[in-house]
Structure formats: C-alpha cells, structure tokens
Coordinates of C-alpha atoms and ligand atoms in Angstrom, one line a residue:
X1249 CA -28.7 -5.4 -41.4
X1250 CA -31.1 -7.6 -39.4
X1251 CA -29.7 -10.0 -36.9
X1252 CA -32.7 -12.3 -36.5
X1253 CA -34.9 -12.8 -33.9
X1254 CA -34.7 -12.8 -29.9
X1255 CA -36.5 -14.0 -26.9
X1256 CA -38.7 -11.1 -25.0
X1257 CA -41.6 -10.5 -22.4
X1258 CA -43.8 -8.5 -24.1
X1259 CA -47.1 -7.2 -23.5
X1260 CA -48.9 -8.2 -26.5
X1261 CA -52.3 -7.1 -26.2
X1262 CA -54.4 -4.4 -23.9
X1263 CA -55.3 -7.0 -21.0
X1264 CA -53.5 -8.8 -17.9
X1265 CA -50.6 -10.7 -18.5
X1266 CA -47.4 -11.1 -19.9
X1267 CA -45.7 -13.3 -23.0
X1268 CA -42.6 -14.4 -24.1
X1269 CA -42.3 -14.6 -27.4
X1270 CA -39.9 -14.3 -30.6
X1271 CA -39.4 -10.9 -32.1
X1272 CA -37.0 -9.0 -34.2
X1273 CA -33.4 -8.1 -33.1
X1274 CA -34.1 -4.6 -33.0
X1275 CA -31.5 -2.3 -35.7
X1276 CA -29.3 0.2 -34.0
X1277 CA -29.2 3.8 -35.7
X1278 CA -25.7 5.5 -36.2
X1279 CA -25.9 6.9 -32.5
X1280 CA -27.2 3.8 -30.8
X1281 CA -25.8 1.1 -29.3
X1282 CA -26.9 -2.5 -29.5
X1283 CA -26.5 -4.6 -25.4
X1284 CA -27.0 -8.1 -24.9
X1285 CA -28.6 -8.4 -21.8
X1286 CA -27.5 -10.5 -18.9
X1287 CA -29.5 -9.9 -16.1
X1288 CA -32.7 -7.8 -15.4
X1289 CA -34.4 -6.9 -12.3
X1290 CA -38.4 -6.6 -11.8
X1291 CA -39.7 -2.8 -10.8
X1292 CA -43.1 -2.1 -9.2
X1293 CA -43.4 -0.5 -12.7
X1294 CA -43.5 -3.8 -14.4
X1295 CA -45.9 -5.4 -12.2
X1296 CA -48.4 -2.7 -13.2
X1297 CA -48.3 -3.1 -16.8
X1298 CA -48.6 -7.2 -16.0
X1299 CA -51.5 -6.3 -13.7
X1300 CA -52.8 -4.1 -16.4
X1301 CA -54.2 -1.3 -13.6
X1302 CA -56.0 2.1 -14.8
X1303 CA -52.1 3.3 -14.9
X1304 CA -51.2 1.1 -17.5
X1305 CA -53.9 0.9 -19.4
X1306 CA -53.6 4.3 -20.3
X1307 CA -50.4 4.6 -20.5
X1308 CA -49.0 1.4 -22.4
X1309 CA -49.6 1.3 -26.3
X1310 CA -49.2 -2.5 -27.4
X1311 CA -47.3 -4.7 -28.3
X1312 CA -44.4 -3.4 -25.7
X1313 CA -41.3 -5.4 -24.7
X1314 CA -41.3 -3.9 -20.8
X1315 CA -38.9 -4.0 -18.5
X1316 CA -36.0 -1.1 -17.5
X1317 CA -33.5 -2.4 -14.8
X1318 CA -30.8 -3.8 -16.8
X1319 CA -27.1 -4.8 -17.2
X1320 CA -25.8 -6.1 -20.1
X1321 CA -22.6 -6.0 -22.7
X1322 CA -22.4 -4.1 -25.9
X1323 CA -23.2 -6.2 -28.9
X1324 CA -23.2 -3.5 -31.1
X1325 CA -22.3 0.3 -31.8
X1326 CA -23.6 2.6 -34.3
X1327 CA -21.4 4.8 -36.9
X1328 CA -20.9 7.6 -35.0
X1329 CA -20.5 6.0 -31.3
X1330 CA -17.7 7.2 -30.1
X1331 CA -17.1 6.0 -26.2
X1332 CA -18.3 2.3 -26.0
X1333 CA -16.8 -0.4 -27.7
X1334 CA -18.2 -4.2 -27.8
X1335 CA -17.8 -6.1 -25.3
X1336 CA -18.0 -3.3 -22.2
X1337 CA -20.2 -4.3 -19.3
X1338 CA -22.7 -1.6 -18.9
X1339 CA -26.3 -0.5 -17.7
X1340 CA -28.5 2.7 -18.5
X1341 CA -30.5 5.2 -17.9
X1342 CA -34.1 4.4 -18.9
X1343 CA -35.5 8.3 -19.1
X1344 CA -34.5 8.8 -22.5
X1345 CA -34.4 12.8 -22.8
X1346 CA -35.7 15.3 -25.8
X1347 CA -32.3 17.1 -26.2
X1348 CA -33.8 20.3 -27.2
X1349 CA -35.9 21.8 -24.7
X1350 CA -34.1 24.6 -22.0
X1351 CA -33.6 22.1 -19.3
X1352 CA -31.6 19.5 -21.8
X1353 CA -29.6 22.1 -23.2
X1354 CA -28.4 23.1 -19.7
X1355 CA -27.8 20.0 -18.8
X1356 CA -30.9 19.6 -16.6
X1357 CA -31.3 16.6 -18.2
X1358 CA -33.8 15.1 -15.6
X1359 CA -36.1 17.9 -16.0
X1360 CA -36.5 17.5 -19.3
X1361 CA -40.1 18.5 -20.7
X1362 CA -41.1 15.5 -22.9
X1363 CA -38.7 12.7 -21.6
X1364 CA -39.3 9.0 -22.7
X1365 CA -39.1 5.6 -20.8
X1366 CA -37.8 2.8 -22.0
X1367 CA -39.7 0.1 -21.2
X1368 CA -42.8 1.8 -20.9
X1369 CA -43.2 4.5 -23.6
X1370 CA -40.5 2.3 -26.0
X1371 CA -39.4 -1.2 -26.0
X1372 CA -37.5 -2.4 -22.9
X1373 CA -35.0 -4.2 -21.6
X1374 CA -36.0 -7.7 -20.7
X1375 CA -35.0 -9.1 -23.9
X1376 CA -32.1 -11.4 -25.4
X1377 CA -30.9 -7.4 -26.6
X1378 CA -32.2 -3.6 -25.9
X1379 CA -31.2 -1.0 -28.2
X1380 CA -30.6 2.5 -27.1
X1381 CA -29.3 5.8 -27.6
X1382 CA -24.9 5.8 -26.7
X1383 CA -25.7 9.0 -25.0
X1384 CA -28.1 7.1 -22.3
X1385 CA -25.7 4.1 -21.9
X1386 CA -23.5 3.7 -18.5
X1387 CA -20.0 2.0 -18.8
X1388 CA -19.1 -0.1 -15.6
X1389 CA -15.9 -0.2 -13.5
X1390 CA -16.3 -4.7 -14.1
X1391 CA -15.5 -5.4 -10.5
X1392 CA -19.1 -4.4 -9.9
X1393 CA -21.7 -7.1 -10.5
X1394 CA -24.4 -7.5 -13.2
X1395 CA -26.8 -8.3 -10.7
X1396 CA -25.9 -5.1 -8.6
X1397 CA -26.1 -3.4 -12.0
X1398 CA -29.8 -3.9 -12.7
X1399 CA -30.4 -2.4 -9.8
X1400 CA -29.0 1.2 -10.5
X1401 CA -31.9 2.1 -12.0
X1402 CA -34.4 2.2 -8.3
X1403 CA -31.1 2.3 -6.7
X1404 CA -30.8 5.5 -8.4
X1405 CA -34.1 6.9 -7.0
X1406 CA -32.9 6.0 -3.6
X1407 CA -29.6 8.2 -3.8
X1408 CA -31.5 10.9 -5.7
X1409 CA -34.0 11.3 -3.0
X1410 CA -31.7 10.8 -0.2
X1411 CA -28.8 12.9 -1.5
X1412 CA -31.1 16.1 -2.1
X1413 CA -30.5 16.8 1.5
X1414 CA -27.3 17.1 4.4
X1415 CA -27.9 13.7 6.0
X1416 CA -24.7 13.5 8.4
X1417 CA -25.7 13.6 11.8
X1418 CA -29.6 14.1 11.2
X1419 CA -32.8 11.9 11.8
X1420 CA -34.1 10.4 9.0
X1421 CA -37.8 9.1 8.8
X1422 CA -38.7 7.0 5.3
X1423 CA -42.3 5.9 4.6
X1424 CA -42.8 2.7 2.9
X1425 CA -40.4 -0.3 2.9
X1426 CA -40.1 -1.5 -0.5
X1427 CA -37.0 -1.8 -2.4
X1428 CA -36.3 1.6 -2.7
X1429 CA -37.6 2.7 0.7
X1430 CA -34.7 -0.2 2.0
X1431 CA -32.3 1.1 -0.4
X1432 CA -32.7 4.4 1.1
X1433 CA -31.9 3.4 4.2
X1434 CA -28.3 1.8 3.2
X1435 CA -27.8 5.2 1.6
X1436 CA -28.5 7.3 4.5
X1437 CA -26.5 5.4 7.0
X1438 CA -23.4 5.0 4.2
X1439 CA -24.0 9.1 4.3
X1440 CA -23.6 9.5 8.1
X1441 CA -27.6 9.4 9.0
X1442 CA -28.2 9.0 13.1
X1443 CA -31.8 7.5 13.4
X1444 CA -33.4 6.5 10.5
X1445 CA -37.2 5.3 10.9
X1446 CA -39.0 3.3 8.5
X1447 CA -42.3 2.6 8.5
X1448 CA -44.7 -0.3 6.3
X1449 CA -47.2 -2.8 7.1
X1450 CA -45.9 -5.5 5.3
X1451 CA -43.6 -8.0 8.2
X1452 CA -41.5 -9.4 5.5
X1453 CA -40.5 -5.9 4.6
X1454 CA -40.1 -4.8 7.6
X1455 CA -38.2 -7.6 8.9
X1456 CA -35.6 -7.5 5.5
X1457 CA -35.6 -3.6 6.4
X1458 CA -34.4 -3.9 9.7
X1459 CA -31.8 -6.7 8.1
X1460 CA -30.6 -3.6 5.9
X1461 CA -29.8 -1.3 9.0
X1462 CA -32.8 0.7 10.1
X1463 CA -32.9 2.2 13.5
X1464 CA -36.1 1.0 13.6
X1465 CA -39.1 -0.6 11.9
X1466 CA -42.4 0.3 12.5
X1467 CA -45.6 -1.7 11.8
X1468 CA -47.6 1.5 11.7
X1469 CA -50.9 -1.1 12.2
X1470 CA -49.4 -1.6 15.6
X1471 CA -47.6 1.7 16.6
X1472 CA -47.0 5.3 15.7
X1473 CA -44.2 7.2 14.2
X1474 CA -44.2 9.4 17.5
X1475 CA -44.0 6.4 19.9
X1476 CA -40.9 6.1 17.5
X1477 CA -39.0 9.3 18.6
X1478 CA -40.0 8.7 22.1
X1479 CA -38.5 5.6 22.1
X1480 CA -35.5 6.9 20.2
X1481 CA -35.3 10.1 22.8
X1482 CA -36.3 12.5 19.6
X1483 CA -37.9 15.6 21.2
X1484 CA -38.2 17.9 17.6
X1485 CA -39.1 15.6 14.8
X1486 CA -37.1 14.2 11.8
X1487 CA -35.1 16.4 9.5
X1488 CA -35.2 14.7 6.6
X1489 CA -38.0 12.7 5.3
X1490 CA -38.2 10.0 2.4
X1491 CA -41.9 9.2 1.3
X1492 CA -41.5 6.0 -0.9
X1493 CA -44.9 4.3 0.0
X1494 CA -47.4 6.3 -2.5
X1495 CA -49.8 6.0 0.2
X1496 CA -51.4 9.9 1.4
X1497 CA -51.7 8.5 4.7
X1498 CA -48.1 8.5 4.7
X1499 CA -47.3 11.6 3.4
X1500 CA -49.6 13.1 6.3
X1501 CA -47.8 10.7 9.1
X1502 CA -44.4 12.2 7.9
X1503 CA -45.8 15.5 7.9
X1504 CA -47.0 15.2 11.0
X1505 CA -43.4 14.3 12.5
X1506 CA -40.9 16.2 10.5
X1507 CA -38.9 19.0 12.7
X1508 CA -39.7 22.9 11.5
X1509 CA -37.4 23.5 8.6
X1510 CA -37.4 19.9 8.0
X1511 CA -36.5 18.8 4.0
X1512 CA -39.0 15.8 2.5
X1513 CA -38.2 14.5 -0.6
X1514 CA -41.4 12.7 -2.6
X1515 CA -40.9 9.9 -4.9
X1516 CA -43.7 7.6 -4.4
X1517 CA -46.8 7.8 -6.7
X1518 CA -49.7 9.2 -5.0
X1519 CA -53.3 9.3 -6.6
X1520 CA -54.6 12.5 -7.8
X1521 CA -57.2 12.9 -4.9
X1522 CA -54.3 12.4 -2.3
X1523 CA -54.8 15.5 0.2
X1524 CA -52.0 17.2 2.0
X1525 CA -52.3 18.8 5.4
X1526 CA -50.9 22.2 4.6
X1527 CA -50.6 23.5 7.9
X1528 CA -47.4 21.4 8.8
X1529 CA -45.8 22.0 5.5
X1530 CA -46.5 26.0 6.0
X1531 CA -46.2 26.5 9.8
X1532 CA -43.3 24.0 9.9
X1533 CA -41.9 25.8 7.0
X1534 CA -41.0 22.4 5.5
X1535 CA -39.2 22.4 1.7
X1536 CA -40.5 19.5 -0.2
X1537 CA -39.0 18.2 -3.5
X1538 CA -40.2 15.7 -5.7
X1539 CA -38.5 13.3 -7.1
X1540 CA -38.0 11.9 -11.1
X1541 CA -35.9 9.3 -11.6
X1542 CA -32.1 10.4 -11.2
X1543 CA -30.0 13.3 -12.1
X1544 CA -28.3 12.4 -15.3
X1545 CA -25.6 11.5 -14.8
X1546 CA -24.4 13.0 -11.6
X1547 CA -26.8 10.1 -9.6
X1548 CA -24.4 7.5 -11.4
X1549 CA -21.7 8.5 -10.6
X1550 CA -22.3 9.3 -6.6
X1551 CA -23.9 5.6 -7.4
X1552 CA -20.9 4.2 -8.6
X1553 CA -18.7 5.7 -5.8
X1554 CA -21.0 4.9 -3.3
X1555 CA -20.5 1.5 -3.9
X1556 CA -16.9 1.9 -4.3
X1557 CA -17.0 3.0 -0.9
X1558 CA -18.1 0.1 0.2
X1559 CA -22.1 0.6 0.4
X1560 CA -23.3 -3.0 -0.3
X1561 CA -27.4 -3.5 -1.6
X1562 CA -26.7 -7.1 -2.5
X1563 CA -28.6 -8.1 0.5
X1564 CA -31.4 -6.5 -1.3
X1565 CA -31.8 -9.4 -3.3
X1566 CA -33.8 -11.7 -2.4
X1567 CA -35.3 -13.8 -5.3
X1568 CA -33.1 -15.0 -8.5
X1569 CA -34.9 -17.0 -12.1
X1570 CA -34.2 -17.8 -15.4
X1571 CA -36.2 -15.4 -17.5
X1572 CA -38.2 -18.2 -18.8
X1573 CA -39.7 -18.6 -15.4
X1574 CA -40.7 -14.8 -15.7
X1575 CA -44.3 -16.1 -14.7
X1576 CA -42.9 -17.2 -11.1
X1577 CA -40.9 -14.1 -10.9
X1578 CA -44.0 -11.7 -11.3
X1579 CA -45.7 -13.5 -8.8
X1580 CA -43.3 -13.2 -6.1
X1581 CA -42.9 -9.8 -6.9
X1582 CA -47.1 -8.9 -6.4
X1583 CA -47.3 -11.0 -3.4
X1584 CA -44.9 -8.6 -1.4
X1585 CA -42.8 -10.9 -0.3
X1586 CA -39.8 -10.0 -1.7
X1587 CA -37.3 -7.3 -2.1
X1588 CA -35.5 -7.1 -5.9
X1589 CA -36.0 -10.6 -8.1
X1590 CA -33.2 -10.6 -10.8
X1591 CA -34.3 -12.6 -13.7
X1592 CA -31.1 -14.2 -15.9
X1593 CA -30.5 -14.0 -19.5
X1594 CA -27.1 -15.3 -20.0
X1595 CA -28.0 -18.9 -20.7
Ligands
NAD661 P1 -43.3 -0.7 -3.5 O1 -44.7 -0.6 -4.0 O2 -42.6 -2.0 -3.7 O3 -43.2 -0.3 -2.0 C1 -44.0 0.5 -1.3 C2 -44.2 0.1 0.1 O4 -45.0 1.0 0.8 C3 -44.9 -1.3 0.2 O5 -44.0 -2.2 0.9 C4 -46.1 -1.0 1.0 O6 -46.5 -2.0 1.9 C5 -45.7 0.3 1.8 N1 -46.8 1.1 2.3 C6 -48.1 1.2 1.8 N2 -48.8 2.1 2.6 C7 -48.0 2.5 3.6 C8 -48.2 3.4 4.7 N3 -49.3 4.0 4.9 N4 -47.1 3.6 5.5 C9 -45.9 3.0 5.2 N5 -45.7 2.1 4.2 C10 -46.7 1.9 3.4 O7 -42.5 0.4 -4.2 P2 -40.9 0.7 -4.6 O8 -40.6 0.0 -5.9 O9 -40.0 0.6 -3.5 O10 -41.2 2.2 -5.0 C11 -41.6 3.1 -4.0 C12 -42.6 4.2 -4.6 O11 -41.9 5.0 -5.5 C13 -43.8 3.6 -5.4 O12 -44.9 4.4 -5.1 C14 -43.4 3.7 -6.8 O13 -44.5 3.8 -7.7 C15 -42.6 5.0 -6.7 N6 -41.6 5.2 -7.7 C16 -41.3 6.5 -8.1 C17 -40.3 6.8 -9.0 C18 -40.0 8.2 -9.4 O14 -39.2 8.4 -10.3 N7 -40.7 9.1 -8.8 C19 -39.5 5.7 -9.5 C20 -39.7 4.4 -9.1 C21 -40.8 4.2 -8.2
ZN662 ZN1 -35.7 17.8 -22.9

C-alpha cells in the first residue's frame, strides 16, 4: 500500500552536495513503524556526507536520504506493533541492532557486532516520513519539545560518555566544544561536577560554552590546560576526562592533565595515524572507554529524566530553518559558527 511520494535531502550521487527531491513514501513491514517528521537537527555526521570527505565516500552507497536526529509522530504501525499507536510524539535510536549476535541477545545492545545507522548505512530521517523498526522507536512524555527531541540523539553521546563515570564532586576536563562537548558540560554540572574545563579554538564555541556553564573556557591557541588548574587551585589533575574534539593533540593534552587513576571516556573520531602517549595512560594507570552512540535504552531514559529534572539544552540551539532552506542550514553548520540548527518539517 503505497502512500505516494514525499519531500527529502538526499544524496543522490557520489560527489559534494545535497538535493531535495521527491521520492517514495517508504512501506512499513509488520514490525515497523511509519513517523511523520517534525523537526530534525543537523550532526557533524551530515555535514561529512554533504562535504563528501574520504569518510563518506567510502562509506555512503547512493542515493541515501541522510539525516538521524529526529522527532516526529507516528503515521503508521505495522501488524504486529504492539506499543505505539498513531499519533504519539516520539524520536529514535538511529543504531539499528542485528538482534542475534551475543551482545543483542544479552541486551548489550550497543555493542552489537554488525549494527546499522540510519541515515548513513539506510535511509534517514530528514524526510516528510522515516520508517523504522518499533523496537528502535522512543515514545515521549509530550511536555518535552520536538525541538529538544532531535537532539537526543548527540544528546545521547553526551550522557553516555559523561555518565560512564562518578562525577559528583570531581574535576572534569572535556576536549573540544562542539555540540556535544557543550552538552557534556550541562550534564556534568546537572550530575554534581565541581570544575569542569573545556577547551577549543573556535571563540564562538567557546563563548556559547561558557554561556552553557563551564568553569572555564580555554582557547588552547592562547593558554594551556595546566595554567587552567592553576588558576582553578587544582594540584592533581582532572578525574574525569571527556575527549569530543577528534583531534590527537587533544587526546595527548588530556592525557597529559588527568589525575593517576583518572577515567577518560573517547567519543570523538580520531584518524587512524593518531598516536597516544602511553606513558600517562600506564604510569597514571588511567581507564579509558570508548564511546558508541548510547546504551540502548538505559541512555534514554537517564535522558529523559535528566531533563525532567530540570537539565535544560535548549540554549544549545542556536540556528532554526525550514527544511527547504537546508542549503543555508549546512552552511552555518560547516562554518562553525553555531551550536545545533533544527531544520522544520511541519509546514
Ligand atoms: P564538532 O566537530 O562539532 O566539534 C568538535 C570541536 O572540537 C570543534 O568545535 C573544534 O573546533 C574542536 N577542536 C578541534 N581541535 C581541538 C583541540 N586540539 N582541542 C580542543 N578542541 C578542538 O563535533 P560534535 O558533533 O560535537 O562531535 C564531537 C566528536 O565526536 C566528533 O569527532 C564527532 O565525529 C564524534 N562523534 C562520535 C560519536 C560516537 O558515537 N563515538 C557520535 C557523534 C559524534
Ligand atoms: Zn547484534
């Protein structure tokens, strides 16, 4: 039963670029669900595949609708969908898992061998409608926001990093300012954090991370991460450490400043040739994790509360278009100046 055909931004052939275009409604098998999207927000992730870098070209087959961060209301519900009914407000999880492999089957779900990304490895979300899997969908409490909603998905990241180690009371030093690196931050403090210390080189960034409730800012192109705990009166380095830049010069400034026994969690992408200095992480017997997306579905739910609890990331948002001015939206996005830009389906 075909319903027509929608508006999406789809990559539509292996080069630079986006396009909106007309394409099918996509049909929802007896365990999907159908959403009709409302609002979307733009990830680093998306910019990539517009920018068409070495990434994406090996990764993206074409044509692809992209996008992942998503709110929207079920359209639709397949035969044997059991817990969502049309009309309830909901986002998702865009790691769409095997199911079979020994981490699924114990519920491990985020460690998954062979998980797939909507979005990336199947069509996404910035579309008039996504289908998905019922088993990947998140129902809402309504009194939260659409536009908060998108942003669950790199929200998510944050509060899966962060939340991998006792913040209360400890110092907490995050590399790299961009919307998760600031989202971090809200988390940590909501958590009980004392210092937290983030570091970029971008001043917008900096400036809208300071805005969010850092300790402190640091333009590491005009000071250091130590001059940072002196200033704060930090004699033994920070015990928790978020890297969310990418960048291996960061990863080796943290490194350099974590306390012994310290706990670093490491979600941004580094290149392969990125080299670690060893002799912190073994002499300072540090633990690092690395971080995949969020723990399904325990991160949605602290997410949900957290919220509930009165953590706000609307100040996040700083940029807001129609999704026929995508063109304006990627562009603000690349430039850097910006932290999330929600694009608007509902009209
Ligand atoms: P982003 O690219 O918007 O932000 C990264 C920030 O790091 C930028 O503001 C940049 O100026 C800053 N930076 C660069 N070099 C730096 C340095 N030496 N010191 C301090 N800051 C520096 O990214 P984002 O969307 O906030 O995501 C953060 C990172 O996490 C990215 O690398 C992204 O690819 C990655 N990511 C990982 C996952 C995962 O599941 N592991 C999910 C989403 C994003
Ligand atoms: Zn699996």
């Amino acid at each position: 039963m075909s319903k027509g055909s929608m508006k999406a931004i789809v990559k539509t052939e292996a080069a630079p670029g986006l396009s909106l275009v007309d394409v099918p409604v996509p049909e929802i098998g007896i365990n999907d669900v159908l959403i009709r999207i409302q609002k979307t927000s733009i990830c680093g992730t998306d910019v990539h595949i517009y920018q068409w870098d070495d990434w994406a070209s090996e990764t993206i087959r074409t044509p692809l609708t992209v996008g992942h961060e998503f709110a929207g209301v079920i359209d639709a519900v397949g035969s044997d969908v059991e817990d969502f009914d049309v009309g309830d407000l909901v986002s998702g999880e865009g790691h769409i898992v095997c199911g079979h492999c020994r981490n699924c089957r114990a519920g491990r779900r985020h460690l998954c061998q062979t998980p797939n990304a909507v979005g990336i490895n199947r069509d996404g979300a910035f579309a008039e409608y996504l289908m998905m899997p019922a088993s990947n969908v998140w129902r809402v409490n309504p009194a939260i926001s659409p536009e908060i909603l998108t942003m669950f998905d790199p929200f998510g990241n944050a509060v899966h990093a962060a939340l991998s180690w006792n913040l209360i009371g400890e110092d907490v030093l995050i590399t790299g300012a961009g919307p998760i690196g600031i989202m971090s931050i809200m988390v940590a403090r909501h958590a009980g954090a004392r210092h937290i210390v983030i570091t970029d080189m971008n001043p917008y960034r900096l400036a809208l991370a300071k805005e969010c409730d850092a300790t402190i800012a640091l333009d590491v192109t005009d000071g250091t991460i130590a001059g940072a705990q002196a200033e704060l009166g930090m004699i033994e380095g920070f015990d928790v450490g978020l890297e969310m830049s990418g960048n291996p010069a960061a990863v080796n400034d943290m490194m350099a400043n974590m306390a012994h026994g310290g706990k670093i969690s490491l979600l941004g992408i580094q290149n392969r040739e990125a080299a670690v200095t060893w002799d912190d992480v073994i002499f300072k017997g540090l633990t690092i994790k690395g971080i995949y997306g969020r723990e399904m579905y325990e991160t949605w739910y602290k997410m949900t509360a957290l919220i509930q609890s009165g953590l706000d990331i609307s100040p996040l948002i700083t940029h807001r278009f129609h999704y026929t001015e995508y063109e304006k939206a990627f562009e603000v996005m690349a430039s850097g100046e910006s932290g999330k830009v929600i694009l608007d389906w509902t009209e």
